[in-house]
Short mmCIF file of C-alpha atoms in Angstrom, two decimals:
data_model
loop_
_atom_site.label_atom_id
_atom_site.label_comp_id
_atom_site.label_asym_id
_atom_site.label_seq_id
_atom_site.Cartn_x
_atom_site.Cartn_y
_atom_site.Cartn_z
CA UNK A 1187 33.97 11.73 -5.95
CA UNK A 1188 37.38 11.49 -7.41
CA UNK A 1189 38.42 8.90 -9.82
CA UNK A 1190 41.53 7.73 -7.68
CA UNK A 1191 39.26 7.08 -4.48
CA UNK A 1192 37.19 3.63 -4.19
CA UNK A 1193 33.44 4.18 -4.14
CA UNK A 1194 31.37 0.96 -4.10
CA UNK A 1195 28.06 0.77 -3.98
CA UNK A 1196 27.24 2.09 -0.87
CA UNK A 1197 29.21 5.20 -1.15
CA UNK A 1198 27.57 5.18 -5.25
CA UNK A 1199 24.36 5.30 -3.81
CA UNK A 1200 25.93 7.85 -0.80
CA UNK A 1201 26.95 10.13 -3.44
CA UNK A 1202 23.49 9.92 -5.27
CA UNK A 1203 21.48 10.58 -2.42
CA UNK A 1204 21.84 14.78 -2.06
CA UNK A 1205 20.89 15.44 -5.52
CA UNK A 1206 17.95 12.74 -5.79
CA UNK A 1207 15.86 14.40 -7.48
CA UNK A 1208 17.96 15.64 -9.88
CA UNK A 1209 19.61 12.10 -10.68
CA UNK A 1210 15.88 10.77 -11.76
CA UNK A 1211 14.73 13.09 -13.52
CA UNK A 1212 17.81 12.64 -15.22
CA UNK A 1213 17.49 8.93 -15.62
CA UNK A 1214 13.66 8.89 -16.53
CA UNK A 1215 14.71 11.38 -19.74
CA UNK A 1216 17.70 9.18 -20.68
CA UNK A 1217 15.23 6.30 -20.65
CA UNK A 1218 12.42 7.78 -22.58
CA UNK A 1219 15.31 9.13 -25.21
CA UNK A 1220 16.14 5.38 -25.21
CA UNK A 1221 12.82 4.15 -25.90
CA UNK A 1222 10.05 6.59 -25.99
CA UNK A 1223 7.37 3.82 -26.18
CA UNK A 1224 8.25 3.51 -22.23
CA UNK A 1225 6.84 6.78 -21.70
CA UNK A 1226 3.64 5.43 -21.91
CA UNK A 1227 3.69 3.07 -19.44
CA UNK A 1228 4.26 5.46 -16.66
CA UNK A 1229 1.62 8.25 -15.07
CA UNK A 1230 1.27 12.02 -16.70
CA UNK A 1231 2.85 12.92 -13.71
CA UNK A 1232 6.20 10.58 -12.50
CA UNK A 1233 7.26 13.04 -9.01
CA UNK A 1234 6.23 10.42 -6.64
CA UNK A 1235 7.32 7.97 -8.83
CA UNK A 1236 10.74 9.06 -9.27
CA UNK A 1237 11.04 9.28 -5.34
CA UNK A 1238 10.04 5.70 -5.10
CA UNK A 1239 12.03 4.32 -7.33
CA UNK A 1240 15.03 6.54 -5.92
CA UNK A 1241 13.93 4.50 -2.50
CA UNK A 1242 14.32 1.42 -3.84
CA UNK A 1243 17.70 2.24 -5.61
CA UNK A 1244 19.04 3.42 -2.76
CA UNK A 1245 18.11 0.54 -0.35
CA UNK A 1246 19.12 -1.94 -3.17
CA UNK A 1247 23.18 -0.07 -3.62
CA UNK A 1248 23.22 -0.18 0.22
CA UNK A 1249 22.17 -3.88 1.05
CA UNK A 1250 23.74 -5.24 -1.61
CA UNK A 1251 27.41 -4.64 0.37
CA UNK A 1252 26.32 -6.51 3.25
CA UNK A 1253 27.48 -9.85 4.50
CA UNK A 1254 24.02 -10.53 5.65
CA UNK A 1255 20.07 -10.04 4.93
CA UNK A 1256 20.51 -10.70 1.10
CA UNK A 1257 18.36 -13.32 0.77
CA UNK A 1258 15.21 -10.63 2.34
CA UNK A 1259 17.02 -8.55 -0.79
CA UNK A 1260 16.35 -11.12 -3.50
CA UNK A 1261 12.70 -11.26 -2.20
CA UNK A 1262 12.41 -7.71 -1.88
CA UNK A 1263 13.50 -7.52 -5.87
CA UNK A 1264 11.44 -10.48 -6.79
CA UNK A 1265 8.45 -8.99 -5.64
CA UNK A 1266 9.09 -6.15 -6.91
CA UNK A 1267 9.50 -7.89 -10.30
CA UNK A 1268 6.46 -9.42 -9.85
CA UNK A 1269 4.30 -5.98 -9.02
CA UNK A 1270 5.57 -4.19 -12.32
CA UNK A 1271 4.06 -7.20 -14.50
CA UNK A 1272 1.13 -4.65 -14.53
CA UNK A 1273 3.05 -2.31 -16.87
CA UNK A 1274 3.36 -5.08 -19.50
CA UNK A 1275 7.01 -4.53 -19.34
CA UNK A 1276 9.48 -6.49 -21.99
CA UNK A 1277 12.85 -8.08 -21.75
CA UNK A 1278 13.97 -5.54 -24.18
CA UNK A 1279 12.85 -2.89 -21.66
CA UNK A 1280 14.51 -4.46 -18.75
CA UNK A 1281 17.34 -4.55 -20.95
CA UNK A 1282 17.21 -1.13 -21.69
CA UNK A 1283 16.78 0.48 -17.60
CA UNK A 1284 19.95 -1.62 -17.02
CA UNK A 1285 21.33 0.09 -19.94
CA UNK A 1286 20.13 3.68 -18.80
CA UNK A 1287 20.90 2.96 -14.91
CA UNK A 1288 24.24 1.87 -15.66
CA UNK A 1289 24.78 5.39 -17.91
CA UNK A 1290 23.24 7.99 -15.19
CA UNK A 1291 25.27 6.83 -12.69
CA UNK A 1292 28.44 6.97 -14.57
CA UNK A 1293 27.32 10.29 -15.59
CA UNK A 1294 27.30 11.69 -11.93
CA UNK A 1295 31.06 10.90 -12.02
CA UNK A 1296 32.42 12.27 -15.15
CA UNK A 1297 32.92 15.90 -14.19
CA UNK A 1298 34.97 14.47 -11.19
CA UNK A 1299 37.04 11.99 -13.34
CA UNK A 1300 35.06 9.20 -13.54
CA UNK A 1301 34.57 5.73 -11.77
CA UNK A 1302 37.89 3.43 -12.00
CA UNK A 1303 37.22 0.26 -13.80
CA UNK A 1304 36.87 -1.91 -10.55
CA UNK A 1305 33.88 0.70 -9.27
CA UNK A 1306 32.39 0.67 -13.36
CA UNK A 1307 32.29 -3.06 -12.87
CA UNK A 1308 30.76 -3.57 -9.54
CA UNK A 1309 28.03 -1.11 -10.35
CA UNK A 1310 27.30 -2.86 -13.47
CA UNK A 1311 26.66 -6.35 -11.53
CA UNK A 1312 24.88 -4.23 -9.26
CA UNK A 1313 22.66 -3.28 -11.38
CA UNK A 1314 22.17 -6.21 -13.53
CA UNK A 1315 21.51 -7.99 -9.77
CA UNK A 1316 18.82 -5.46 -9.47
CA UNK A 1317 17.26 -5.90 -13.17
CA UNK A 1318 17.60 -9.88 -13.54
CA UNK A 1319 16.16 -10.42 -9.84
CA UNK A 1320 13.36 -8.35 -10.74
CA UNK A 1321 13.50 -9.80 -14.27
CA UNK A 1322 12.91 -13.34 -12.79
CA UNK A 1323 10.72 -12.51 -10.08
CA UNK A 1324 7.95 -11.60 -13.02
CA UNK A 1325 8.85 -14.90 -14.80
CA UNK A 1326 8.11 -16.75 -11.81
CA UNK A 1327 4.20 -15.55 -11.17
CA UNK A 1328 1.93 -17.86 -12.77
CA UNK A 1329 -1.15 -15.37 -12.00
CA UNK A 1330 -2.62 -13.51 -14.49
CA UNK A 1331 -0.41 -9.94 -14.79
CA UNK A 1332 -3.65 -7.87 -14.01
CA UNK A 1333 -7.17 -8.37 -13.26
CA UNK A 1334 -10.28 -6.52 -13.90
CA UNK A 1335 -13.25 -5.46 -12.11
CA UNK A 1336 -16.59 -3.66 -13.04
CA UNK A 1337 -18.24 -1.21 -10.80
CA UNK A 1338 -21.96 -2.31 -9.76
CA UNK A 1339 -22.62 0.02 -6.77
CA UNK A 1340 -21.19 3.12 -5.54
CA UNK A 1341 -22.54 4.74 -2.11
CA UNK A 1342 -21.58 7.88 -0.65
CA UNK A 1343 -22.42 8.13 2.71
CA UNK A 1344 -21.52 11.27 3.65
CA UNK A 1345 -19.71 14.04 1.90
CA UNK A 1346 -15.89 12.57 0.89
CA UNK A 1347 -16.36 9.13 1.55
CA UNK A 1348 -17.10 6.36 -1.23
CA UNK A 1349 -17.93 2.38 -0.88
CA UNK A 1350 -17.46 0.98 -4.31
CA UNK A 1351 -18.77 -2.46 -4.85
CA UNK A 1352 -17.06 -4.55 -7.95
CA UNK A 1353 -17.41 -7.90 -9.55
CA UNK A 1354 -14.25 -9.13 -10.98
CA UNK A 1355 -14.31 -10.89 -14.24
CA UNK A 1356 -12.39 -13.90 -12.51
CA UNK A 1357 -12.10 -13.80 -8.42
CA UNK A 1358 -9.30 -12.01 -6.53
CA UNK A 1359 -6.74 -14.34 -4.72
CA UNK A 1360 -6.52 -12.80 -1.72
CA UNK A 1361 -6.19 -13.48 2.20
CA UNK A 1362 -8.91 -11.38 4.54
CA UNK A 1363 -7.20 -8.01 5.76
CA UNK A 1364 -4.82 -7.69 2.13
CA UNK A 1365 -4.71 -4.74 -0.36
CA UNK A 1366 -4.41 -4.66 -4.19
CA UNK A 1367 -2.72 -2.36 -6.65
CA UNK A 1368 -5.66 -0.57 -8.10
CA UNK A 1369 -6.14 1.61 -11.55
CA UNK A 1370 -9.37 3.62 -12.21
CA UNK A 1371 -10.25 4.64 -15.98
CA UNK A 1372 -10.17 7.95 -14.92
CA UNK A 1373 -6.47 8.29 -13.50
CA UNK A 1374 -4.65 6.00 -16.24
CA UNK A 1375 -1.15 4.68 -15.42
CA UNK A 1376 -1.50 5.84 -11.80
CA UNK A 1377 -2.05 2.71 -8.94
CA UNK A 1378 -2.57 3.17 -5.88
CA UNK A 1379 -2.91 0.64 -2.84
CA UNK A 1380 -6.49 -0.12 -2.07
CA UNK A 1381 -7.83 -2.69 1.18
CA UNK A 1382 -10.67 -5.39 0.05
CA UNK A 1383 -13.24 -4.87 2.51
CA UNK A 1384 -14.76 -8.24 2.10
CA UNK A 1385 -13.29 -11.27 1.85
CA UNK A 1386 -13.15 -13.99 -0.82
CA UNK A 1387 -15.35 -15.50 -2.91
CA UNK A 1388 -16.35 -17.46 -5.46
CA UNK A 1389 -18.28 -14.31 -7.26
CA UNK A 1390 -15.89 -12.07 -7.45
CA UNK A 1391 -17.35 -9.57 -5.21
CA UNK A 1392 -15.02 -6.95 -3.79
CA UNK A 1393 -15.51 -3.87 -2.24
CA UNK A 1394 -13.35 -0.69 -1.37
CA UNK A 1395 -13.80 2.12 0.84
CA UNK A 1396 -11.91 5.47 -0.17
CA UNK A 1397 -12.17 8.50 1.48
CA UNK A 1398 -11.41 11.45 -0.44
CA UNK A 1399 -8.23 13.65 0.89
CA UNK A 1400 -6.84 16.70 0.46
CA UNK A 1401 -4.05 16.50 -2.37
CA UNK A 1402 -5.12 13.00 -2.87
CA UNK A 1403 -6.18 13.20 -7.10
CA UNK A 1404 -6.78 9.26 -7.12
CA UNK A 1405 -8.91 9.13 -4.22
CA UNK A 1406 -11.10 12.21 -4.88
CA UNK A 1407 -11.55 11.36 -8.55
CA UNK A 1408 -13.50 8.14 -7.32
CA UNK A 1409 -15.39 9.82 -4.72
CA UNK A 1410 -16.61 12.99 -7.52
CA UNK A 1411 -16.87 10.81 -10.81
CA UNK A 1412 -16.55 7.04 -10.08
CA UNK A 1413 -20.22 5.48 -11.85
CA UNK A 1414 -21.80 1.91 -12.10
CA UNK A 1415 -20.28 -0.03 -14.99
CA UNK A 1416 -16.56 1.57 -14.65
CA UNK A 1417 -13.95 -0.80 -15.48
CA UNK A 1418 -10.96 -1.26 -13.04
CA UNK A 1419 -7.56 -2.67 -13.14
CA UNK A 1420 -6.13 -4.69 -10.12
CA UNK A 1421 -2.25 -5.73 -10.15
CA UNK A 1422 -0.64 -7.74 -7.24
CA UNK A 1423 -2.25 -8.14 -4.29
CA UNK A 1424 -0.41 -7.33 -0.59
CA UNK A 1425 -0.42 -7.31 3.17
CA UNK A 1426 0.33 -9.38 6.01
CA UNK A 1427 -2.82 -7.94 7.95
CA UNK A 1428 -4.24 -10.83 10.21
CA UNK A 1429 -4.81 -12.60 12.76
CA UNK A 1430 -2.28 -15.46 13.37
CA UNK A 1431 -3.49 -18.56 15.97
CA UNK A 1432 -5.95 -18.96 18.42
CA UNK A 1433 -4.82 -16.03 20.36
CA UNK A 1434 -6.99 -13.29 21.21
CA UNK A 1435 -6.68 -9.95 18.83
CA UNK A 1436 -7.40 -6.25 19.20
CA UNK A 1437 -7.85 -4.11 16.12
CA UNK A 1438 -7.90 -0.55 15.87
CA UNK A 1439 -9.48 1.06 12.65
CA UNK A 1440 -8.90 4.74 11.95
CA UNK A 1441 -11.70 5.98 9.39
CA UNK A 1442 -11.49 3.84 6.17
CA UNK A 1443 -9.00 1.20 8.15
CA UNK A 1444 -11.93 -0.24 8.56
CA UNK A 1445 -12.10 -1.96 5.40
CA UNK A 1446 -9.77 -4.23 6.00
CA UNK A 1447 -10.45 -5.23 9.34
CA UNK A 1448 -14.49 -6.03 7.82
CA UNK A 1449 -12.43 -8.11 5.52
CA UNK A 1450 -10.93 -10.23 8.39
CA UNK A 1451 -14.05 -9.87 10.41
CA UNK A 1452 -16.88 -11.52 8.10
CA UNK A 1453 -14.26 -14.17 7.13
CA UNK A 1454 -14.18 -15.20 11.05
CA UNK A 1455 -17.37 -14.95 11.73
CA UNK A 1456 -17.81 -18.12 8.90
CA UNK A 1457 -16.19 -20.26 11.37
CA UNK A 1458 -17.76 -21.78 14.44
CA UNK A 1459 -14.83 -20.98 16.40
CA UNK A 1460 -12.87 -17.57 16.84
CA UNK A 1461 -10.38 -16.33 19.58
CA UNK A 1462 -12.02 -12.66 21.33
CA UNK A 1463 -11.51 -10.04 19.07
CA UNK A 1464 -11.90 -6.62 20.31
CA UNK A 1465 -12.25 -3.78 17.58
CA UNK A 1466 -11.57 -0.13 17.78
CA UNK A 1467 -12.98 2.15 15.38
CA UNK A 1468 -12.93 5.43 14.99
CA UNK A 1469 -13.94 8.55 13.59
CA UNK A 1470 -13.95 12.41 13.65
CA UNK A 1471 -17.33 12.33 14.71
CA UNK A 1472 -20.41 10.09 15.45
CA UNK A 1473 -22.07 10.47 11.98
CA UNK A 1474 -18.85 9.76 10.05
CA UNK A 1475 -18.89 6.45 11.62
CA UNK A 1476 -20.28 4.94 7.98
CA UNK A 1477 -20.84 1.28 8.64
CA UNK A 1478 -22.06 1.05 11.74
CA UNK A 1479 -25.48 -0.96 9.76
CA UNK A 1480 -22.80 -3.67 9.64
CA UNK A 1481 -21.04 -3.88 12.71
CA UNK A 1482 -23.65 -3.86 15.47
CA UNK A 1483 -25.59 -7.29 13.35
CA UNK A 1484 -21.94 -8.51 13.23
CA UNK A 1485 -21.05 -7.91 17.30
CA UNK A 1486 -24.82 -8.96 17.98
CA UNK A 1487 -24.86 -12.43 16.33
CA UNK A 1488 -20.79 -13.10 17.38
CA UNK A 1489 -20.58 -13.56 21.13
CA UNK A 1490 -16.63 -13.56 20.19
CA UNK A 1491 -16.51 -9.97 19.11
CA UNK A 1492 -16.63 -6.61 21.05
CA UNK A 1493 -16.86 -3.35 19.04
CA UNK A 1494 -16.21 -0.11 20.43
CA UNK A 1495 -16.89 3.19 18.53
CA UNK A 1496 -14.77 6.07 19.54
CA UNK A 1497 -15.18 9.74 18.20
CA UNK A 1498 -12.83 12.72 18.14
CA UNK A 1499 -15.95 15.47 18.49
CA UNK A 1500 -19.32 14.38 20.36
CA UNK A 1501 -21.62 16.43 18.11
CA UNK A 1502 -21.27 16.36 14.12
CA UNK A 1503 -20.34 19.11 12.04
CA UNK A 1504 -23.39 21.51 10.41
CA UNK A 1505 -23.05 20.50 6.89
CA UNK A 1506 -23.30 16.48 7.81
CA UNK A 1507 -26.72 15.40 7.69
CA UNK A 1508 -27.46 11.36 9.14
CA UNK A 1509 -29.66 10.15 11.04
CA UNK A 1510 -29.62 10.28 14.91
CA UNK A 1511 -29.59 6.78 15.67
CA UNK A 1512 -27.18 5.59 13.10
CA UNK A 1513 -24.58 5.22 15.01
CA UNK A 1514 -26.47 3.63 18.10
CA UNK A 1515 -26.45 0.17 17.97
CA UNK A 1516 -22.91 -0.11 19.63
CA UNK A 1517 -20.70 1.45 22.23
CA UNK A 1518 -19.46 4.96 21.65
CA UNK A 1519 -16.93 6.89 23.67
CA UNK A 1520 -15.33 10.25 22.84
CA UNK A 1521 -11.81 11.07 22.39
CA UNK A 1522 -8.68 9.79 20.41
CA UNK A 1523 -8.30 6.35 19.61
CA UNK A 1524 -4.92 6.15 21.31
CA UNK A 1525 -7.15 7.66 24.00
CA UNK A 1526 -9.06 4.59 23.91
CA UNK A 1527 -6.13 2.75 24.16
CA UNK A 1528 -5.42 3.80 27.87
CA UNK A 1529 -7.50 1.20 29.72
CA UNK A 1530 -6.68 -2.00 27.43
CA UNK A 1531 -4.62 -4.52 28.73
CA UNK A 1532 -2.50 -5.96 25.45
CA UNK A 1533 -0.43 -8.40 26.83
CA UNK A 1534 -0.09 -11.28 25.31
CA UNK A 1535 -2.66 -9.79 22.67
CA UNK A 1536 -2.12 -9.28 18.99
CA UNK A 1537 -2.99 -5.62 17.50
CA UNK A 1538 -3.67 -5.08 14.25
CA UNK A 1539 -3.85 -1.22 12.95
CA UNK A 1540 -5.29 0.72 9.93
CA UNK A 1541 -5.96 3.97 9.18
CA UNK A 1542 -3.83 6.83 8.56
CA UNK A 1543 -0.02 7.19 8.79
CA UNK A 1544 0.02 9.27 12.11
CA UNK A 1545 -2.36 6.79 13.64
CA UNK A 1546 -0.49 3.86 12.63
CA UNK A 1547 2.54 5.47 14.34
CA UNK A 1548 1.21 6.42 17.32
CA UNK A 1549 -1.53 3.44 18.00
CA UNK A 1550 1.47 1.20 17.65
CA UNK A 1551 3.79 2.61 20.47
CA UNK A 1552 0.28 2.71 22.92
CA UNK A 1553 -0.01 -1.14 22.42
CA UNK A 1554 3.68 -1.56 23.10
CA UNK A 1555 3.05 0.74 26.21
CA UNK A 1556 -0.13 -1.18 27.06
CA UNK A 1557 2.31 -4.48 26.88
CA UNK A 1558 1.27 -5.93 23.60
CA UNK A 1559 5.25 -7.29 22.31
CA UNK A 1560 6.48 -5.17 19.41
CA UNK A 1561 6.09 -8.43 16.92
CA UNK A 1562 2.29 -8.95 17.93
CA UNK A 1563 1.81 -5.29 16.54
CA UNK A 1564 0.99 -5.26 12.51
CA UNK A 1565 0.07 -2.90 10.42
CA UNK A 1566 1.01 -2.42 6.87
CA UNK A 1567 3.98 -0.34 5.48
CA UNK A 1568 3.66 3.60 5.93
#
């Protein structure tokens, strides 16, 4: 890290990397010393925050080098100018993070002598690349910042698992299969990711399914205190979920990855023509398969679509308590969903996957195995 050696940004954000978590923390304080009102804008709690934003700061310092891909940069940046119009942020306080970013960084160098002028001044247009892309990204959105939504329906279906229904004072624009940034009045200042599980319309109707998890504080607050009249916030809206052409499509839903393949589902089945669609859904076991009411109608009145249930265990667990036949009205095997998998022939086939991170990982490598080509397999990011 010596003064006399050339750095750049890559080796900057090199350099950062092994003390992370150190260097936000670090950062964050400078910035809240700098303007305190910003500390307000962020959640009670800013760990997973300050690894995010350490992701993005890293892959920023180490594209921007590159002879190639910056144009996929500048989107990346706009976008994520566009997402933080939810915090209400100011020019002044993009002035001031450029300010504070610039300042941290030099302060990682000082004790070993300090960044020579030509490294000071390519981190500074670094960053100021990072802060005016982002800057102008938000600029360029003509949709309203954030949205809101009131709760009209909650069901719990079995223990850990909520459906909330909204109505949104003005409707969601949205493609079938896409998430939105979602706040509860619970949790203030903390989003989280959440797939419509309807699509479109006119009302404003949307509707989320949210399964409680261990260590997950958003999604078990909603499950334990979410009521009818709640007021939610909804910021940008994501995902490149969905079906592309006439060609045929397999979809495999892991628990609540459901949702969004309902989305995509009842928004095909208002057309009079639809490629064969195949879907995969699965569950732990047979009585955690929740919406079952609305797929077997769905599969019964769309010659098009094939649904096949597929279970972990064959019997439920003691404490879960549904009805025998609710799960009836369709197919049901037993095993993993990857299991599933074994006897499918992809090729040629798009695959579209939800559900948890280790399913999206594995279900992705059967399809390729199965001979579904790697760019027919979508899911969203981990």
């Amino acid at each position: 890290m010596g003064s006399h050696s050339r750095h750049g940004l890559a080796q900057i954000a090199a350099d950062i990397r092994p003390e992370a978590d150190k260097f936000t923390k670090n950062l964050f304080a400078r910035l809240f010393a700098m303007d305190p009102s910003l500390r307000d804008l962020f959640p009670a709690s800013m760990t997973a925050h300050r690894a995010v934003f350490h992701r993005v700061l890293d892959h920023v310092f180490t594209a921007i080098p590159r002879t190639e891909g910056h144009d996929e940069l500048i989107e990346f940046l706009a976008q994520l100018g566009r997402d933080h119009r939810k915090y209400g942020l100011t020019e002044a306080n993009y002035d001031t993070m450029t300010d504070a970013l610039i300042a941290e960084v030099q302060a990682v160098y000082r004790p070993h002598g300090g960044l020579d002028p030509e490294d000071a001044e390519v981190l500074e247009q670094g960053v100021r690349l990072l802060t005016g892309v982002m800057r102008g990204g938000a600029h360029s959105d003509p949709t309203p910042a954030r949205r809101t939504g009131r709760v009209v329906e909650v069901l719990r279906p079995h223990p850990g698992l909520a459906v909330v229904r909204l109505v949104t004072d003005e409707p969601l624009l949205f493609r079938p299969g896409q998430y939105v940034e979602t706040q509860i009045p619970q949790v203030p200042r903390q989003w989280r990711p959440l797939s419509i599980a309807v699509p479109p319309n006119t009302q404003g109707q949307v509707e989320f399914h949210i399964r409680s998890v261990n260590g997950g504080y958003v999604s078990s607050t909603v499950f334990a205190e979410t009521r009818i009249g709640d007021q939610w916030h909804f910021g940008q809206v994501h995902g490149l979920l969905r079906p592309d052409g006439d060609r045929p499509v397999t979809m495999i839903a892991g628990g609540t990855g459901l949702a969004p393949m309902k989305s995509i589902l009842l928004a095909m089945g208002m057309n009079a023509d639809n490629p064969d669609v195949h879907l995969l859904v699965g569950a732990r076991s047979p009585g955690l398969l929740y919406d079952s009411d609305s797929l077997a109608p769905l599969a019964a009145t769309n010659p098009w679509l094939k649904v096949t249930q597929v279970t972990d265990a064959r019997r439920d667990p003691w404490w879960l308590k549904r009805p025998a036949t609710a799960y009836r009205g369709l197919p049901l095997r037993h095993g993993s969903l990857v299991d599933a998998m074994a006897d499918l022939d992809l090729a040629g086939r798009q695959v579209l996957i939800a559900g948890p991170k280790g399913l999206l990982r594995a279900a992705r490598d059967a399809a390729i195995a199965r001979g579904a080509a790697p760019e027919d397999v979508l899911h969203d990011p981990l």
